[in-house]
Coordinates of C-alpha atoms in Angstrom, one line a residue:
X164 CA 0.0 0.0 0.0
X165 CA 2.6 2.9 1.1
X166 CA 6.1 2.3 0.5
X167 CA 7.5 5.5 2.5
X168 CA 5.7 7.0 5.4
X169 CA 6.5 10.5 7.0
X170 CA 5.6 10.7 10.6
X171 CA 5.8 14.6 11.8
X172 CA 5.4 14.9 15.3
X173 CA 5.2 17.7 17.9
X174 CA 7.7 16.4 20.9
X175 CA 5.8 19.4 23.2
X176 CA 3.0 17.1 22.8
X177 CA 3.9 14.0 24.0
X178 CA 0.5 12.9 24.2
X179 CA -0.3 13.6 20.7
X180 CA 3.2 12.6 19.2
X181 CA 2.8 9.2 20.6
X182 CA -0.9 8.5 19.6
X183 CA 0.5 9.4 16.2
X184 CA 3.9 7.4 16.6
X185 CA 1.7 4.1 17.4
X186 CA -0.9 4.6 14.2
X187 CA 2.4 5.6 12.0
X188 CA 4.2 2.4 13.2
X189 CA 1.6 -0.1 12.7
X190 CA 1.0 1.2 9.6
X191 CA 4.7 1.1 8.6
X192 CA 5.4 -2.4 9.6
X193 CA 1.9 -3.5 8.4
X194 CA 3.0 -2.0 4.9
X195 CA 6.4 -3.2 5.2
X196 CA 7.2 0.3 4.4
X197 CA 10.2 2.8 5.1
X198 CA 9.6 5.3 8.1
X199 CA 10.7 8.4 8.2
X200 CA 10.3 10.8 11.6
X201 CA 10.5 14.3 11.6
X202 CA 9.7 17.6 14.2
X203 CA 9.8 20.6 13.1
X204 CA 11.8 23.3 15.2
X205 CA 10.1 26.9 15.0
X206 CA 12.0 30.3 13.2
X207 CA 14.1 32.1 15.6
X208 CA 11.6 35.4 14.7
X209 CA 12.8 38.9 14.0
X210 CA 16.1 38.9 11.9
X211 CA 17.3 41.4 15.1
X212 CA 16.4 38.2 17.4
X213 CA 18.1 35.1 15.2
X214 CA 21.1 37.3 15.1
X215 CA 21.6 37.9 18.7
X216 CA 21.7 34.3 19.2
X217 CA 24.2 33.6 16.0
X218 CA 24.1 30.6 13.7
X219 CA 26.3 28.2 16.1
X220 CA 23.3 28.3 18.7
X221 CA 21.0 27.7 16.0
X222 CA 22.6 24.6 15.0
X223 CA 23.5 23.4 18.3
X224 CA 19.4 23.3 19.1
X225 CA 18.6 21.5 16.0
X226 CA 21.8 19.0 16.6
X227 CA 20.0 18.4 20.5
X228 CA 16.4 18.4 19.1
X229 CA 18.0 15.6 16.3
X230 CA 19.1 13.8 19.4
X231 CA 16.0 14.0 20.9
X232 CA 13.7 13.0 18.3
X233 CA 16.2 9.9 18.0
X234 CA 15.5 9.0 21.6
X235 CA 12.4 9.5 21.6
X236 CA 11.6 7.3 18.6
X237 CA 13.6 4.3 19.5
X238 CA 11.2 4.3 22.5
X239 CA 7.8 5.5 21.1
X240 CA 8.5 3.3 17.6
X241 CA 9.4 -0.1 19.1
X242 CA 8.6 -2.7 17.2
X243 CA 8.4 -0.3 14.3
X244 CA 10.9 -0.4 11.2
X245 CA 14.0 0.9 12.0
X246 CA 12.9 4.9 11.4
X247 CA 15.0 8.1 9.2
X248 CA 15.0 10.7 12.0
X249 CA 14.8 14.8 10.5
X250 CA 14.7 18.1 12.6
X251 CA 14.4 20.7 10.4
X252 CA 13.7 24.3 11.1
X253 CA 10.7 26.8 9.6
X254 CA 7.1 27.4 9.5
X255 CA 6.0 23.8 10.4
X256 CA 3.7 22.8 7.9
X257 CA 5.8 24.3 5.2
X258 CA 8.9 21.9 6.1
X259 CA 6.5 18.6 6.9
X260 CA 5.6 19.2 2.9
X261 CA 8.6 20.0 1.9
X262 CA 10.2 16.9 3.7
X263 CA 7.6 14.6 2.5
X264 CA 8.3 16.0 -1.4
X265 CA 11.9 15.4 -1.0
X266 CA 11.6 12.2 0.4
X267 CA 8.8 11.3 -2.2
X268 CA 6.5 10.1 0.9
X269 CA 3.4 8.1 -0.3
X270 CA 1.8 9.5 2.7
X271 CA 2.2 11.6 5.6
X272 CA 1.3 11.1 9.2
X273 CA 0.4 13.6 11.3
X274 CA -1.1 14.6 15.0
X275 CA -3.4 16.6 15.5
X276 CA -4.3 18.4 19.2
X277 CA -7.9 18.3 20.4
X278 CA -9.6 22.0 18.8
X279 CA -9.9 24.8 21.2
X280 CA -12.0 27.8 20.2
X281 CA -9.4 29.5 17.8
X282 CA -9.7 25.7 15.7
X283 CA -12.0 24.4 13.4
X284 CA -11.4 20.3 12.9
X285 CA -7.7 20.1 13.2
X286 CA -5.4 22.2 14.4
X287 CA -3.8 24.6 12.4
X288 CA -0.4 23.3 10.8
X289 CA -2.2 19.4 10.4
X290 CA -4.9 21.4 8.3
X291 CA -2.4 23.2 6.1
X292 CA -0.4 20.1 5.5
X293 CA -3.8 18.2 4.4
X294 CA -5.1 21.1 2.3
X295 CA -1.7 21.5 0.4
X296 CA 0.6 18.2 0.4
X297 CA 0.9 16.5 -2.5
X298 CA 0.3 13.1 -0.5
X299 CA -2.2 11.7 1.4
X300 CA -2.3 12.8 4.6
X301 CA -3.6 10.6 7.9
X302 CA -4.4 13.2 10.4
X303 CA -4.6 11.3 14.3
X304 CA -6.4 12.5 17.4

């Protein structure tokens, strides 16, 4: 059925990332497809804010979100095949699309948090990636 599968998770929501890491899983091994994992870190801001911290901080948060996302898979994802782990850095749903195009995903897992006044259905970067990814996209509550 799917031969690569992108799961993008929120680690601030463990809840949520791990409802989604146990669909994304089963449906990986069930597929006998590749898994790829990915969180998204958010822009530094204003230009005047990124450069106060400099590029070496920059990278070093990726580099220990990267390390995270690695533990955290090998633990939420047992059982799972072995995943691709990405921390990238941007506008969330922009880099979950632009992850799953590079990759060529066949579909794209993603969490959604229970709405709250300001959401209709999903919340707002899961309902960006379904409205524009060029995959089919498996939103989980």
């Amino acid at each position: 059925m799917f031969k690569k599968i992108l799961l993008a998770v929120d680690l601030n929501d463990t809840a949520g990332a791990l409802r989604a890491a146990q669909k994304g899983g089963e449906l990986a091994k069930m597929c006998g497809a590749e898994l790829h994992v990915t969180t998204v870190l958010p822009e530094m801001g204003f230009n005047l804010v990124g450069s106060a911290f400099g590029p070496e901080f920059s990278k070093r948060v990726r580099d220990e979100t990267y390390e995270a996302l690695q533990a955290w898979a090998s633990e939420a994802l047992a059982g799972a095949p072995e995943p691709h782990i990405h921390a990238t850095q941007g506008t969330v749903y922009d880099q979950i699309i632009r992850l799953a195009d590079r990759i060529d995903a066949d579909v794209i897992v993603v969490g959604a948090h229970r709405p709250e006044l300001r959401d209709y259905l999903v919340g707002p970067n899961a309902a960006r990636v379904v409205r524009h990814a060029n995959q089919a996209v498996l939103v989980i509550r």
